[in-house]
Tab-separated table of C-alpha atoms in Angstrom:
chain	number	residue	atom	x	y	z
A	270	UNK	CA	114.692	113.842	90.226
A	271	UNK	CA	114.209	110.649	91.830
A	272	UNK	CA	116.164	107.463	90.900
A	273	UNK	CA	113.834	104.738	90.342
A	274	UNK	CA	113.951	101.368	92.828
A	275	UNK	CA	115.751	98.558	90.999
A	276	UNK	CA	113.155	96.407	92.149
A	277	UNK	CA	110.553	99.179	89.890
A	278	UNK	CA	113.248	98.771	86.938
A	279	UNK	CA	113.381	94.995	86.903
A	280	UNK	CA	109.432	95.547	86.486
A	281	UNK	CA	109.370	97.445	84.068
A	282	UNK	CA	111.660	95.807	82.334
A	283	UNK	CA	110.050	92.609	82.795
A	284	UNK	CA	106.797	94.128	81.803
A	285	UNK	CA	108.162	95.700	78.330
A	286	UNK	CA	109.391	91.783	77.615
A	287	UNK	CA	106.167	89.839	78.180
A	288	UNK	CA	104.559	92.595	76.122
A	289	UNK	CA	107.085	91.757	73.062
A	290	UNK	CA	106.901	88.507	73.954
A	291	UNK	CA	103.330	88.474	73.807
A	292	UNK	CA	103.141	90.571	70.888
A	293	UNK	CA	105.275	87.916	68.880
A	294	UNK	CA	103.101	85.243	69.868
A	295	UNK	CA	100.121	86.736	68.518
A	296	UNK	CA	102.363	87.616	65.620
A	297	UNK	CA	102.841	83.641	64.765
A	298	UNK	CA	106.720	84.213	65.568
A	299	UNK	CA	109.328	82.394	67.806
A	300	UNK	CA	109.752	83.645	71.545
A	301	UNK	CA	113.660	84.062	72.045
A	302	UNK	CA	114.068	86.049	74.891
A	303	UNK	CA	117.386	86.764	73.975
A	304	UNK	CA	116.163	88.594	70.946
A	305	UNK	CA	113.485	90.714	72.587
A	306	UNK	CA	116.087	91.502	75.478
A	307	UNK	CA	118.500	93.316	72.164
A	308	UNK	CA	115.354	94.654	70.491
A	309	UNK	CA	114.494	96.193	73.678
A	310	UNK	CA	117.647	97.066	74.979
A	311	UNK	CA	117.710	95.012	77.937
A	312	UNK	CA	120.759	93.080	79.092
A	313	UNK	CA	120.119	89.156	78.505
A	314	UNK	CA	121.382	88.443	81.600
A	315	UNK	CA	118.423	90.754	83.316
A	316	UNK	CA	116.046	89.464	80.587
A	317	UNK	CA	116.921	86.139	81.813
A	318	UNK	CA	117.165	86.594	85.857
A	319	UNK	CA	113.423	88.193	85.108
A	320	UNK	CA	111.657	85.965	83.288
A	321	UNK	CA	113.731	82.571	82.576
A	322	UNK	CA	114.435	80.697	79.522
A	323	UNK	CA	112.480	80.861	76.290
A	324	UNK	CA	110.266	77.839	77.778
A	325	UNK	CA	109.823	79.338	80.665
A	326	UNK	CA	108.913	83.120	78.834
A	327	UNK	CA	106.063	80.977	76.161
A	328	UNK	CA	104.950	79.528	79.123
A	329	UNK	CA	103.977	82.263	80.717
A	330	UNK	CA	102.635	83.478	77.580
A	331	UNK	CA	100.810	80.507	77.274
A	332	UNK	CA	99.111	81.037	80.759
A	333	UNK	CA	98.013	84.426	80.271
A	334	UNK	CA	96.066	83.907	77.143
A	335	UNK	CA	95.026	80.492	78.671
A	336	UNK	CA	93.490	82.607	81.558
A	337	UNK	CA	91.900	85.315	79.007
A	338	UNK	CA	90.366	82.383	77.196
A	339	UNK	CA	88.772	80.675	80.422
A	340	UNK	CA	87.298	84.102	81.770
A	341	UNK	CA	85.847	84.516	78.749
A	342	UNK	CA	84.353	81.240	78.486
A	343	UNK	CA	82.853	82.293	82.422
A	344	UNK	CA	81.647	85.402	81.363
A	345	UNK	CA	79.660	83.971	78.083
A	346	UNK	CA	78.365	81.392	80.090
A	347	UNK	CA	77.017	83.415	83.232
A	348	UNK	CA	73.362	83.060	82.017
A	349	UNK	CA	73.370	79.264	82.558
A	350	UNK	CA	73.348	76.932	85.598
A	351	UNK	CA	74.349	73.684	86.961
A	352	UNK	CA	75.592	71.147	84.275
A	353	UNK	CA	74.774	73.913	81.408
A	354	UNK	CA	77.154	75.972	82.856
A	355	UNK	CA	79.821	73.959	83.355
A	356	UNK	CA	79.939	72.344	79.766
A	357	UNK	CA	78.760	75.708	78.240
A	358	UNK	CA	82.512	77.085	79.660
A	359	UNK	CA	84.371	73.651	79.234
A	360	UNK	CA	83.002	73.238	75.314
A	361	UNK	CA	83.775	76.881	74.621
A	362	UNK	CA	87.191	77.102	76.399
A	363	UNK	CA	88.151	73.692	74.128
A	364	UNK	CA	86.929	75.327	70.556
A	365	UNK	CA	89.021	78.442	71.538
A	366	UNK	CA	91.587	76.117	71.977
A	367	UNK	CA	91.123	74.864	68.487
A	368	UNK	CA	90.604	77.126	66.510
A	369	UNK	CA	93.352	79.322	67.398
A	370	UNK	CA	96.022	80.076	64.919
A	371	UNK	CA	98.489	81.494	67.498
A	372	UNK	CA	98.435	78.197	69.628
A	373	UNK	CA	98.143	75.819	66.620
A	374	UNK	CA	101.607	78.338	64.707
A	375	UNK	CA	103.434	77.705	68.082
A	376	UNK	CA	102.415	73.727	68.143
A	377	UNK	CA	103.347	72.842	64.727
A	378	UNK	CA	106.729	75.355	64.966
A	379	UNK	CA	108.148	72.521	67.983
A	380	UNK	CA	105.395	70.724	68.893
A	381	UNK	CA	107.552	68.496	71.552
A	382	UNK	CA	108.758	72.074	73.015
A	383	UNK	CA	104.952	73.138	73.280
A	384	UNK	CA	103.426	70.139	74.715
A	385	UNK	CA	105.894	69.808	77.088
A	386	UNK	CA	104.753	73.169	78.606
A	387	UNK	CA	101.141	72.181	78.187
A	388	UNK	CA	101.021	68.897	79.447
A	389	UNK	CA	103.796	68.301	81.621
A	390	UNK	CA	104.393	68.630	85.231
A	391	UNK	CA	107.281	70.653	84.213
A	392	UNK	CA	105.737	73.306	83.831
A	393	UNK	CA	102.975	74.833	86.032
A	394	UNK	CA	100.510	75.104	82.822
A	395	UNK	CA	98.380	72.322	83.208
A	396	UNK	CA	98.185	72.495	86.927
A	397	UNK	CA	96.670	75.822	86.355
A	398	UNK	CA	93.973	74.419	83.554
A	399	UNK	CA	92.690	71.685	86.345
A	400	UNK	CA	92.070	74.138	89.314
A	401	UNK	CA	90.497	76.615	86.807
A	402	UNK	CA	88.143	73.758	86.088
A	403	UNK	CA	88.209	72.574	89.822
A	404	UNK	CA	86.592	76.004	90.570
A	405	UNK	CA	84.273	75.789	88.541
A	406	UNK	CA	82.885	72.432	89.672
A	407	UNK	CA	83.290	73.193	93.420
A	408	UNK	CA	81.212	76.639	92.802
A	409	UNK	CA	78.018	74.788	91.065
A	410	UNK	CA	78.707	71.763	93.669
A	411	UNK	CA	78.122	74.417	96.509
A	412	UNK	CA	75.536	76.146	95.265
A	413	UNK	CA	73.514	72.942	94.830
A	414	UNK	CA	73.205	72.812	91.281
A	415	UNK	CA	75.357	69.533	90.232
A	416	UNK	CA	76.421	66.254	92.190
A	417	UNK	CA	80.092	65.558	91.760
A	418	UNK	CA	80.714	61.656	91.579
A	419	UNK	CA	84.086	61.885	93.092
A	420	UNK	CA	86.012	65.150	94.095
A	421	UNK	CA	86.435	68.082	92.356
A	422	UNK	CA	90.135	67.785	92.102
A	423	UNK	CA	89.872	64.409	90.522
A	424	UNK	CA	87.370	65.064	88.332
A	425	UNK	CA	88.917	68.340	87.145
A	426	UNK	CA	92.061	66.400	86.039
A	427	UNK	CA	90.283	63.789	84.057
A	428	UNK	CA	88.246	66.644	81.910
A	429	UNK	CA	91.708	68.045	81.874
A	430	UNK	CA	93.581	65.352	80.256
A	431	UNK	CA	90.314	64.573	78.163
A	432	UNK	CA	90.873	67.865	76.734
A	433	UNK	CA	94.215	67.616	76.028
A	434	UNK	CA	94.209	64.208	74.118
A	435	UNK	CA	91.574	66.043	72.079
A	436	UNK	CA	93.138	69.261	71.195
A	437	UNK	CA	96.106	67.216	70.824
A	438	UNK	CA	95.077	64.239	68.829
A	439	UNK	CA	97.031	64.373	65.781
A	440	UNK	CA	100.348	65.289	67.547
A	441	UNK	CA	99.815	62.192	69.926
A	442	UNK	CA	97.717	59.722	68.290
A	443	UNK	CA	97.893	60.272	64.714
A	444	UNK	CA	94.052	61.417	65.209
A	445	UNK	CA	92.117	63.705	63.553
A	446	UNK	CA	90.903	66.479	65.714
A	447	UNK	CA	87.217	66.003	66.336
A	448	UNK	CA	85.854	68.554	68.541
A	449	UNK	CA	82.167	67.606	68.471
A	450	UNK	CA	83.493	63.931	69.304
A	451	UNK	CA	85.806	65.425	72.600
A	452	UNK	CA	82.225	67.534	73.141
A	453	UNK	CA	80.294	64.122	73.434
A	454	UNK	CA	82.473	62.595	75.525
A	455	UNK	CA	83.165	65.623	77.956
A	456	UNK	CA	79.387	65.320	78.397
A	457	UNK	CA	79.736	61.445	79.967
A	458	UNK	CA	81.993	63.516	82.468
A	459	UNK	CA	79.921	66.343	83.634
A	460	UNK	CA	77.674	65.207	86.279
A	461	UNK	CA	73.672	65.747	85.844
A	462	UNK	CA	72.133	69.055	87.975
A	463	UNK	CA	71.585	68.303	92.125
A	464	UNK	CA	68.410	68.000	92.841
């Protein structure tokens, strides 16, 4: 019988932890990677060398469901063009954002902890956010169907932040969360359809 790679045991191992680690964030619980790496029987020091701290571990959590949320905003959207595309995927991708329990549990639980992953250069989180909606932009750009006022990068990181001090309101300003107020003003953004 073969003996498996280390490099094919550090991913598996690393796999089994962002699945438990995944699994408690959908569960509305902590992510301590030292306490999946015990549950799991991993070493901490290889649950750590894999995957980082805890910050780094929700982080990564944080992007994949991020990711899930923003190709399913694409893929509901694919029946539009032009500027209906673009703020039919940019207004859906912010509700999801809202109304989920498992990010809301994990900002109220350390809310400093959790925006500091979100909207920090710390972390790689939001960088990720603005080229997700960079692409977007540049694809209706090319194809003709909107005129960007400045550059896609630019732009991407003002709808960005916009989106952030709306989802974030109350932990920043004090603010209510308004999300057909953030819609309004994400539409002053989004340039009109190229003619």
């Amino acid at each position: 019988m073969p003996i498996p790679r280390r490099s094919e045991t550090r991913e598996a191992g690393r796999r089994k932890l962002m699945e438990a680690a995944i699994n408690c964030y959908l569960n509305n619980e902590k992510i301590e990677i030292s306490a999946l790496a015990t549950e799991l029987g991993i070493s901490r020091a290889s649950a750590y060398r894999w995957l980082g701290d805890n910050d780094r571990v929700l982080c990564e959590v944080l992007m994949i469901r991020t990711r899930l949320n923003f190709e399913d905003r694409r893929s509901e959207n694919l029946h539009l063009i032009g500027r209906a595309r673009v703020l039919g995927v940019l207004n859906g991708f912010m509700r999801h954002a809202a109304e989920s329990e498992h990010l809301m549990s994990a900002l109220m639980a350390d809310p400093p902890r959790v925006m500091r992953i979100v909207a920090s250069s710390a972390f790689p989180m939001q960088r990720m956010v603005v080229g997700f909606i960079q692409g977007l932009l540049i694809e209706e750009e090319a194809a003709g169907r909107i005129e960007l006022p400045v550059d896609a990068r630019a732009l991407a990181y003002g709808i960005c932040r916009l989106m952030e001090g709306f989802l974030y309101a109350d932990l920043v300003a004090g603010e209510s969360i308004d999300m057909d107020r953030a819609t309004t003003v994400l539409e002053l953004l989004v340039p009109n359809d190229g003619q």
